[in-house]
CSV table of C-alpha atoms in Angstrom, one decimal:
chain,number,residue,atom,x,y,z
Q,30,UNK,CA,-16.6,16.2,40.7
Q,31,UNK,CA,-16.4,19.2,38.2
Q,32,UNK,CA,-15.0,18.8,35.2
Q,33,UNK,CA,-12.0,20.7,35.9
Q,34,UNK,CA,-10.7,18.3,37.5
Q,35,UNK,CA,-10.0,16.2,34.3
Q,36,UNK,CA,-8.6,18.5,32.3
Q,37,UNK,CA,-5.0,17.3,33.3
Q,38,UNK,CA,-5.6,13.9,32.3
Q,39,UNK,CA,-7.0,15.7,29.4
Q,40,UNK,CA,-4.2,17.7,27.7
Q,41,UNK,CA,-1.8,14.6,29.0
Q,42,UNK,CA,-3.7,12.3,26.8
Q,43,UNK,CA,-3.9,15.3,24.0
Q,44,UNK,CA,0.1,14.4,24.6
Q,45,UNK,CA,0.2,10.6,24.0
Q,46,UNK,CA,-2.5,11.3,20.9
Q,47,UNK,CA,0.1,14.0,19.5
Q,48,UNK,CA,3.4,11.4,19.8
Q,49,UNK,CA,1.0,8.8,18.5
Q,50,UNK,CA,0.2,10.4,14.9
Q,51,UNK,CA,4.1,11.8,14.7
Q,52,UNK,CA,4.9,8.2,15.7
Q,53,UNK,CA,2.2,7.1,12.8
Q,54,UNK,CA,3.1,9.1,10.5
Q,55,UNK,CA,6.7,7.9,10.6
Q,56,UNK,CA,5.7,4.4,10.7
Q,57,UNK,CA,3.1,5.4,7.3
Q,58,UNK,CA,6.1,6.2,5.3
Q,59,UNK,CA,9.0,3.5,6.4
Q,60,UNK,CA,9.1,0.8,3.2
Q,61,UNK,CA,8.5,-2.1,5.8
Q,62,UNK,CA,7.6,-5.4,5.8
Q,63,UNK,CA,3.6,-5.9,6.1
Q,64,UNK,CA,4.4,-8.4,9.3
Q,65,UNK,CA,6.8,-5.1,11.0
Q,66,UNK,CA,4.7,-2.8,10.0
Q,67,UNK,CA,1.8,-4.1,12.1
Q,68,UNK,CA,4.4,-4.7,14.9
Q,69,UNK,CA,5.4,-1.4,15.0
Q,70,UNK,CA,1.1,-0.3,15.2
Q,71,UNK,CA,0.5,-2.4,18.0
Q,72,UNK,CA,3.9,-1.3,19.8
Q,73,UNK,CA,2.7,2.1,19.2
Q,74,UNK,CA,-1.2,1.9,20.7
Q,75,UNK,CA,0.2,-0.5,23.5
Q,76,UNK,CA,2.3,2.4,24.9
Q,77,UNK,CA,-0.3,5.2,24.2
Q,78,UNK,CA,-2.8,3.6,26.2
Q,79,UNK,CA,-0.2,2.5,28.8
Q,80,UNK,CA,0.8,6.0,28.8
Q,81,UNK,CA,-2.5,7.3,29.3
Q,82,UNK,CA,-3.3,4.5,31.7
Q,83,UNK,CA,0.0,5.7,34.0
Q,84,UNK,CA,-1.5,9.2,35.0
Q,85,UNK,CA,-5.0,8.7,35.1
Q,86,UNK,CA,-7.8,11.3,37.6
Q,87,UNK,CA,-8.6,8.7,40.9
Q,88,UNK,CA,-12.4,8.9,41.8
Q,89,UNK,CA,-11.7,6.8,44.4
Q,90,UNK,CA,-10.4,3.0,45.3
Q,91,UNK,CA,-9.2,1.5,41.7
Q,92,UNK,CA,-11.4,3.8,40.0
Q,93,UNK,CA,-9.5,5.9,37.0
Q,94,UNK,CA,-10.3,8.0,34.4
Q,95,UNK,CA,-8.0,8.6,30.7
Q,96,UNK,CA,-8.1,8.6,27.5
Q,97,UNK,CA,-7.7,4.7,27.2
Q,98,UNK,CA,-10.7,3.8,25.5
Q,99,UNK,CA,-10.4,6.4,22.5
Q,100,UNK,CA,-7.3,4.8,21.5
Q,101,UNK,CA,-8.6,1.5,22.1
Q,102,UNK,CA,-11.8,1.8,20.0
Q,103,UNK,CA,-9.0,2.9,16.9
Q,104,UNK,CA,-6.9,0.5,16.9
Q,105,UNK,CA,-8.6,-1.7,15.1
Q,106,UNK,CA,-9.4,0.6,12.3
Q,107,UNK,CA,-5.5,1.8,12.2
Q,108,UNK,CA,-3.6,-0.6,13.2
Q,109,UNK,CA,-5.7,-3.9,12.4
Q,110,UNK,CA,-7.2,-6.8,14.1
Q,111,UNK,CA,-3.5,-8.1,15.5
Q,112,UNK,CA,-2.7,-4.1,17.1
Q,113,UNK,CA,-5.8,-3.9,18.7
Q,114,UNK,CA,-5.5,-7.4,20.2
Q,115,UNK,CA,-1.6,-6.6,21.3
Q,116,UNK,CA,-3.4,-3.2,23.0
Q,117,UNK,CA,-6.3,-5.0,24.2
Q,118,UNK,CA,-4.3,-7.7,26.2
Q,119,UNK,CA,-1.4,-5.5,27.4
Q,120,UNK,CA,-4.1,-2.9,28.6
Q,121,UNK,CA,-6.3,-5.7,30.3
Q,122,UNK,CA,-2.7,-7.0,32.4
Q,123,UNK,CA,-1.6,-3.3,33.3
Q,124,UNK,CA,-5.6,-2.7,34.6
Q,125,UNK,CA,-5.0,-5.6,36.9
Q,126,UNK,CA,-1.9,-4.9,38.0
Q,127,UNK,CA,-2.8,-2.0,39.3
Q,128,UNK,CA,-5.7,-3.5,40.9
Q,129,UNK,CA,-8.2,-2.0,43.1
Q,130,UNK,CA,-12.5,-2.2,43.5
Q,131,UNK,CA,-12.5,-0.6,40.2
Q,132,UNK,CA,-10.0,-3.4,38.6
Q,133,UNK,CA,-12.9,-6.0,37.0
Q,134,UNK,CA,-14.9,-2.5,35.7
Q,135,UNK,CA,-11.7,-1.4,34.1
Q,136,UNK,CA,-10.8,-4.8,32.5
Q,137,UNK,CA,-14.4,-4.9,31.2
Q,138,UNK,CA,-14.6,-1.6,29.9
Q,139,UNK,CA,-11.3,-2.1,28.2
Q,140,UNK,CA,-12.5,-5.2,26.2
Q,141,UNK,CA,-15.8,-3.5,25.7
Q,142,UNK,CA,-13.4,-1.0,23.7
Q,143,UNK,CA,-11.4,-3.1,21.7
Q,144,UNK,CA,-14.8,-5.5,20.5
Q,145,UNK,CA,-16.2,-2.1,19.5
Q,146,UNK,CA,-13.3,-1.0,17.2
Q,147,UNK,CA,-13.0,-5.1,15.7
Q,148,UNK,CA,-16.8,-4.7,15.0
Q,149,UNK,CA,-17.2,-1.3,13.2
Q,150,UNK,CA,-13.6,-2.2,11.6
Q,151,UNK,CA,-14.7,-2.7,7.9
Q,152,UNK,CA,-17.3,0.5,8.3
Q,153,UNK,CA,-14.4,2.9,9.5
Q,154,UNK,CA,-12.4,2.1,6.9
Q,155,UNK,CA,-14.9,2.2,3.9
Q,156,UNK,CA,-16.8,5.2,5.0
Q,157,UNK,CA,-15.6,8.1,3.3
Q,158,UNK,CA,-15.4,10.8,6.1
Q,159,UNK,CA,-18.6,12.3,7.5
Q,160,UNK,CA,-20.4,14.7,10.0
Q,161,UNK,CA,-22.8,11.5,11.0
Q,162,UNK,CA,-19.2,8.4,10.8
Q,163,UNK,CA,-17.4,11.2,13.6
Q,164,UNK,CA,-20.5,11.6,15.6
Q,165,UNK,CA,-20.3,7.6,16.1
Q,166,UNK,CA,-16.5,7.6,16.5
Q,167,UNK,CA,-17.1,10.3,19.1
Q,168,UNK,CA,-19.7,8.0,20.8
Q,169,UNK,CA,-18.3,5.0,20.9
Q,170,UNK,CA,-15.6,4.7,23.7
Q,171,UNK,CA,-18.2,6.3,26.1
Q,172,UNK,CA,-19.4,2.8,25.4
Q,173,UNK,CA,-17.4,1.0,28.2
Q,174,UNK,CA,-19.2,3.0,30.8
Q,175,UNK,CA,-22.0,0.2,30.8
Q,176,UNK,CA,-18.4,-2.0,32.2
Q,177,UNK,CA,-19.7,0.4,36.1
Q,178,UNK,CA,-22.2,-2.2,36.4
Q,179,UNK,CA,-19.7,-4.5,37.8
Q,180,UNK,CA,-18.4,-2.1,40.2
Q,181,UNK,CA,-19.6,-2.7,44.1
Q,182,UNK,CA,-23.7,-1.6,44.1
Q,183,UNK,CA,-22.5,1.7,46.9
Q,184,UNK,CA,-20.4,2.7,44.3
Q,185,UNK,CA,-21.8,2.6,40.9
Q,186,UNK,CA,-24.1,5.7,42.4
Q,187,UNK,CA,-21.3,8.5,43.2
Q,188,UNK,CA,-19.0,7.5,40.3
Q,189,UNK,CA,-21.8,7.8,37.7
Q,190,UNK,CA,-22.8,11.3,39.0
Q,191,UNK,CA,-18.9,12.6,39.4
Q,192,UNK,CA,-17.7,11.1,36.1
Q,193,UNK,CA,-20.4,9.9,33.6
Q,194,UNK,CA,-20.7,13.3,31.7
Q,195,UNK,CA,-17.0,14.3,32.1
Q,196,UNK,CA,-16.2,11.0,30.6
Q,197,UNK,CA,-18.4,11.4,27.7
Q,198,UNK,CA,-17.3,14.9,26.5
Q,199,UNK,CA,-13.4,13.8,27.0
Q,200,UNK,CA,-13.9,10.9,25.6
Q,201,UNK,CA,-16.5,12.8,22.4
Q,202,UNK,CA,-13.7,15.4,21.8
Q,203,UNK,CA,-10.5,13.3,22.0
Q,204,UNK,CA,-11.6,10.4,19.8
Q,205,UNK,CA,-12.4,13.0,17.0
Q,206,UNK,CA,-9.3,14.6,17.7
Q,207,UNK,CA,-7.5,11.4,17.5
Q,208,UNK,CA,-9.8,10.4,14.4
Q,209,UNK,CA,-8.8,13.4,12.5
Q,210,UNK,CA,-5.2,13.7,13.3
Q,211,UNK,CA,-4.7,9.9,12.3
Q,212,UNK,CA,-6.7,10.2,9.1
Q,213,UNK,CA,-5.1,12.8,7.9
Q,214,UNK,CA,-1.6,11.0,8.1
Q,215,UNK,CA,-2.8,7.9,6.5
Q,216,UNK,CA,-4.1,10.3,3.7
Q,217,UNK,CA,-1.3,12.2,3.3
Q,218,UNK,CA,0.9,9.3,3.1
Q,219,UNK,CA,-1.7,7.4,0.5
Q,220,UNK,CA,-1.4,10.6,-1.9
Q,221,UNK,CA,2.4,10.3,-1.6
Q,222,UNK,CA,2.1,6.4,-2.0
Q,223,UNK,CA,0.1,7.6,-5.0
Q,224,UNK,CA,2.4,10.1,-6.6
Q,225,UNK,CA,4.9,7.8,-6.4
Q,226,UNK,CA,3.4,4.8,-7.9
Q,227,UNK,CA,2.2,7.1,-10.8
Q,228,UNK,CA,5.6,8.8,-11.4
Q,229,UNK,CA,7.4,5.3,-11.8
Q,230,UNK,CA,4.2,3.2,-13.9
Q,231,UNK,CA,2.3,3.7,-17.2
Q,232,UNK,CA,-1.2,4.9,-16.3
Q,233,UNK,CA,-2.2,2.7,-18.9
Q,234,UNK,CA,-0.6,-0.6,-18.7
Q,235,UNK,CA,0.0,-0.9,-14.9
Q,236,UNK,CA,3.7,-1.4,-15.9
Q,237,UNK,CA,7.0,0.4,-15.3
Q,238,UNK,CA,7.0,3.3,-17.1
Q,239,UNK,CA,10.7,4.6,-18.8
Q,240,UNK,CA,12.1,6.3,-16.0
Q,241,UNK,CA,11.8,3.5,-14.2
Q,242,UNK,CA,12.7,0.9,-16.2
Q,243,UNK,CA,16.1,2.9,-16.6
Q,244,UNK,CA,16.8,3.6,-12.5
Q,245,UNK,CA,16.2,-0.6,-12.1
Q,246,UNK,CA,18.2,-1.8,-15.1
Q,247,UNK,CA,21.4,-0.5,-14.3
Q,248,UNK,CA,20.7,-2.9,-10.6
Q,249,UNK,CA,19.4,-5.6,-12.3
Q,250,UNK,CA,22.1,-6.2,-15.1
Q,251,UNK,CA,24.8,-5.3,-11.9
Q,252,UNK,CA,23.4,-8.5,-9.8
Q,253,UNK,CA,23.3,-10.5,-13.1
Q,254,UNK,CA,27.2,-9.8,-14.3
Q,255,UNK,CA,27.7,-10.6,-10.6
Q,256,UNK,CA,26.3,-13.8,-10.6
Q,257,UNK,CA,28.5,-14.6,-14.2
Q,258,UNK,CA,24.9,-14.7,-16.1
Q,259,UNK,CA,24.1,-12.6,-19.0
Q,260,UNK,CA,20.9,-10.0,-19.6
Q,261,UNK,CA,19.0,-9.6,-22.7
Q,262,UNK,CA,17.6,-6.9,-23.8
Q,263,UNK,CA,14.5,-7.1,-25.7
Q,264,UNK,CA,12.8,-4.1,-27.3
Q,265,UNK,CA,9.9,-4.9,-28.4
Q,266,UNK,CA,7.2,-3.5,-30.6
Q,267,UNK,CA,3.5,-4.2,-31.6
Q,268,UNK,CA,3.3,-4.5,-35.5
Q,269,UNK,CA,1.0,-2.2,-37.6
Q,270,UNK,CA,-0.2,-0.8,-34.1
Q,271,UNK,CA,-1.0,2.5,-36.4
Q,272,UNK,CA,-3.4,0.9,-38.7
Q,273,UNK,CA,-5.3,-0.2,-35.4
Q,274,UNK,CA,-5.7,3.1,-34.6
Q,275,UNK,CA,-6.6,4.4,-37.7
Q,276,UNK,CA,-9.3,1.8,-38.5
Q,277,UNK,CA,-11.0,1.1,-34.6
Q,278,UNK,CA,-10.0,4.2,-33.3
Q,279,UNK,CA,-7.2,5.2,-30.4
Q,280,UNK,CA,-9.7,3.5,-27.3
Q,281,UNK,CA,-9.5,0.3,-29.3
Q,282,UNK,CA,-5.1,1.0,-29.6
Q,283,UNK,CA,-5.7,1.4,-25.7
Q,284,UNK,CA,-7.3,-1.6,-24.9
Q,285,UNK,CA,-4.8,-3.4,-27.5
Q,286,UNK,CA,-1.8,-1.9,-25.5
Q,287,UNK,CA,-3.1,-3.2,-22.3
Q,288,UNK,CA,-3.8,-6.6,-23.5
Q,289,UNK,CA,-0.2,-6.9,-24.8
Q,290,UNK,CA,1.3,-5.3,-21.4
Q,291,UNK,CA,-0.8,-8.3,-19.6
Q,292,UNK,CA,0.6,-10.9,-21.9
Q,293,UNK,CA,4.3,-9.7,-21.5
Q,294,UNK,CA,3.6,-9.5,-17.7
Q,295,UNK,CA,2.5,-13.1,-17.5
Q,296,UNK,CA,5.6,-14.1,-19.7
Q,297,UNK,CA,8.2,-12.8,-17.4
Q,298,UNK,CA,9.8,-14.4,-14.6
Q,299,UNK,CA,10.7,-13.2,-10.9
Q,300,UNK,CA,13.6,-11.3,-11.6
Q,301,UNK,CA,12.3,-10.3,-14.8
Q,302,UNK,CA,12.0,-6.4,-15.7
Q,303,UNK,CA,9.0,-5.5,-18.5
Q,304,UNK,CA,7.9,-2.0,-18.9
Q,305,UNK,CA,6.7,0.4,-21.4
Q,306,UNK,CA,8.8,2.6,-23.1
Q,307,UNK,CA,6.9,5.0,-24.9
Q,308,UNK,CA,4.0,4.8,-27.8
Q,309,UNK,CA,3.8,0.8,-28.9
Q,310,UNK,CA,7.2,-0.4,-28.0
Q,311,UNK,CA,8.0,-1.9,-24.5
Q,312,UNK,CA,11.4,-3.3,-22.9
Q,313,UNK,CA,12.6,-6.4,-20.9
Q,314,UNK,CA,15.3,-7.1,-19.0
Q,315,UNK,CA,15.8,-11.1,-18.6
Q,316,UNK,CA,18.8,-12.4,-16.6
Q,317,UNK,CA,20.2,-15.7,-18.8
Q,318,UNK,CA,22.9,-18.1,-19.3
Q,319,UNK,CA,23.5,-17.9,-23.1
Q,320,UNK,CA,22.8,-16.3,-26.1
Q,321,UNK,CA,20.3,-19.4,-26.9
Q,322,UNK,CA,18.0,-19.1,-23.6
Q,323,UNK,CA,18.2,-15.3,-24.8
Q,324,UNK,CA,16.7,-16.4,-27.9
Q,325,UNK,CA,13.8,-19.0,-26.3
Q,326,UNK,CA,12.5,-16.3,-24.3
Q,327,UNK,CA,12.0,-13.9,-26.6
Q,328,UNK,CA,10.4,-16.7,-29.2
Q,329,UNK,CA,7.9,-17.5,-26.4
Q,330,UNK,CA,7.4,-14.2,-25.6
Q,331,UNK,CA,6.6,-13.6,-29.6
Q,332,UNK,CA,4.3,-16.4,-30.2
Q,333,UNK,CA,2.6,-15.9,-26.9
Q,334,UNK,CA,1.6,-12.4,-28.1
Q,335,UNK,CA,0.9,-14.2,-31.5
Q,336,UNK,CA,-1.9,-16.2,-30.2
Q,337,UNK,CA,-3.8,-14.2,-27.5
Q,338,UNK,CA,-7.1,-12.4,-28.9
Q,339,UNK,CA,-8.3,-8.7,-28.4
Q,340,UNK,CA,-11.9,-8.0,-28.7
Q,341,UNK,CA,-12.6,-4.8,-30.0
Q,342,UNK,CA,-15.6,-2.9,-30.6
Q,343,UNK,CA,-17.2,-6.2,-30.8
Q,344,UNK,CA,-14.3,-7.5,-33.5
Q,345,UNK,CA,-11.7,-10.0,-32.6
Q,346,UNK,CA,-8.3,-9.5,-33.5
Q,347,UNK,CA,-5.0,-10.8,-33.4
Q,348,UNK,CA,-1.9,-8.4,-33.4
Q,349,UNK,CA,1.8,-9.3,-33.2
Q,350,UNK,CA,5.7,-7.7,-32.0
Q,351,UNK,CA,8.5,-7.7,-33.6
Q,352,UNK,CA,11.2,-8.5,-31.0
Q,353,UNK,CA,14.6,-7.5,-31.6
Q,354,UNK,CA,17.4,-8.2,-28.9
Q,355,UNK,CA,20.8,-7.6,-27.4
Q,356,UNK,CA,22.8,-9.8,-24.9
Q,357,UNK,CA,24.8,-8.0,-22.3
Q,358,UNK,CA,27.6,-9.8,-20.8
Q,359,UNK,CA,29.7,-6.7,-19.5
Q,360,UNK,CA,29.7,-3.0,-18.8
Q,361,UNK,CA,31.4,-1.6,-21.6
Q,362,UNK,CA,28.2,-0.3,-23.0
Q,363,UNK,CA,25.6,2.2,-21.6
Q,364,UNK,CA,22.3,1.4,-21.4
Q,365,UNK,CA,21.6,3.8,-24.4
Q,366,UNK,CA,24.2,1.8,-26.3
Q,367,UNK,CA,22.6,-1.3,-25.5
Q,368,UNK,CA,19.0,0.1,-26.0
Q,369,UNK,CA,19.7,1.2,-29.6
Q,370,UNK,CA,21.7,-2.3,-30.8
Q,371,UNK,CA,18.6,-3.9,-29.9
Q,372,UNK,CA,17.1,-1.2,-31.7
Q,373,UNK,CA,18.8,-2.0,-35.0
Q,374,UNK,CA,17.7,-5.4,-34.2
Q,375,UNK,CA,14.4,-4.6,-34.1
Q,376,UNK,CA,14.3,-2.7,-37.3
Q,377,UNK,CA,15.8,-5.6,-39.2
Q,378,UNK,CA,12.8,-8.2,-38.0
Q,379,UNK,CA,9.8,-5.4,-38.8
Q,380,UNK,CA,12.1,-5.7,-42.2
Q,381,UNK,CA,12.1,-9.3,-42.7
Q,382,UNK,CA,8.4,-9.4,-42.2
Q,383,UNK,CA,7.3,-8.7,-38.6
Q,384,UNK,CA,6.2,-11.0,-36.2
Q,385,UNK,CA,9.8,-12.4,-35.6
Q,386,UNK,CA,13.5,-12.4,-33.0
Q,387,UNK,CA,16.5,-11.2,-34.8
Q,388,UNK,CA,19.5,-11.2,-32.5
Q,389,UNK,CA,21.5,-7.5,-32.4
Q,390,UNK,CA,25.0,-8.1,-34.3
Q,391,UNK,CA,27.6,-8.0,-31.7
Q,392,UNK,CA,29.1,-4.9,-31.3
């Protein structure tokens, strides 16, 4: 058979690849769950490959060629162990369904397929791209040919010669076609992913950074006041954080910085808010029932600070915050109200000698 012949299965399976990285990409940047968004992957290979399946070239009784196997051997890799099982078995039932001599090859070559793709999983997904990693992707869902050996022995002759090199070179040219267009989706999507996460967190510390610490407290206190519990603020700062700077340098004021943002981190609770706001200081937002809780948390948060040790340039040291806060019970203040009660706050425990809580008067 010449290879003419294929190149309508071809371009239709160029078809079901294109709707399969739109359909990707889509599915790369919905928020969804982890369990729905490897749902939604499997639901998306199961119907490319039935797709491809539906129109296949006939070399004779049962015997089909398509683009199957390229999407099989990726589904793994993009879509994870559970997608390329879902493909796997849906691909397997629609193979014997449509039955024919060809219909134990086809099952076999399928499964050949999907093993390869679980296999070289973990290598597809570390290996930076390369001229040598799409060579072996190009390779690999040529692989299920060795599944013609269960084809009846008059067979396995003519469909060898008619299809064994057109297979290869569709199969070669559409997995790197698939390869590339998927990748760069998932790329794309990381470097938004990326941009995002760095937009809205302190490079630094891991934490919220101001901005978004601002867009989530306005939610936060909202489902509090809703639930008839109070917020307090607590504006926080590390105490003589400039004399560490001076004296170890500002690498050791880093690594002081992030050793405070993991010990504040560990203090708060789920449905607790900590971020950095800028130089030494950091906020919390901590949903409570009085003034008094109010009060506990921030002493805990103080002494926990109090006690952890920093190693620096070989030196141990011990730094502390001064902790001053504000208790919102209503919405007659802004947030920059709030933020600079707790402020005054704040000034009056670095004036009564550091390392302390003093409640914001109320205002």
């Amino acid at each position: 058979m010449e290879i003419s012949f294929l190149i309508p299965a071809f371009l239709q399976g160029v078809g079901v690849v294109a709707l399969v990285s739109i359909s990707y990409d889509v599915l790369l940047h919905h928020r969804s769950a982890g369990w729905l968004r490897s749902v939604l992957v499997a639901l998306i290979f199961t119907l490319a490959v039935l797709g491809t399946m539906a129109n296949p070239v006939a070399f004779g009784d049962g015997v089909f060629f398509d683009l199957r196997h390229v999407l099989l051997v990726l589904a793994a890799p993009f879509g994870g162990l559970p997608a390329a099982l879902v493909t796997g078995v849906a691909a397997c039932v629609y193979r014997l369904w449509i039955g024919g001599a060809g219909a134990a090859a086809g099952v076999a070559g399928i499964l050949i397929s999907v093993s390869l793709g679980a296999l070289t999983l973990t290598y597809l997904r570390l290996q930076r791209p390369s001229f040598k990693r799409s060579i072996l992707v190009g390779l690999m869902p040529s692989v299920s040919l060795l599944s013609l050996g269960l084809l009846p022995f008059e067979m396995i002759g003519g469909v060898l010669k008619a299809v064994a090199a057109p297979m290869v070179i569709g199969n070669f040219i559409g997995a790197i076609v698939v390869l590339t267009l998927l990748e760069r989706r998932k790329s794309q999507a990381e470097r938004e992913t990326e941009l995002q996460v760095f937009a809205h967190s302190d490079k630094l510390t891991g934490l919220p950074n101001r901005l978004k610490f601002e867009t989530a407290a306005s939610l936060l206190i909202g489902n509090a006041l809703a639930q008839e519990r109070q917020v307090a603020l607590l504006v926080m700062d590390i105490d003589h954080f400039k004399q560490v700077n001076d004296t170890f340098g500002h690498a050791a004021g880093d690594v002081i910085l992030a050793d405070v943002a993991r010990v504040l981190k560990r203090e708060m609770r789920d449905g607790d808010l900590v971020a950095r706001y800028g130089g030494e200081e950091f906020v919390a937002l901590i949903p409570v029932d009085s003034e008094a809780e109010a009060h506990v948390a921030a002493e805990r948060i103080c002494k926990s600070v109090s006690r952890s040790r920093h190693e620096v340039r070989g030196v141990k040291l011990t730094v502390t915050i001064s902790i001053g806060v504000q208790l919102i019970d209503g919405t007659e203040f802004s947030l920059h109200e709030l933020m600079e009660f707790a402020d005054g706050a704040l000034y009056s425990a670095k004036a009564h000698g550091r390392n302390r809580v003093e409640l914001a008067v109320a205002a």
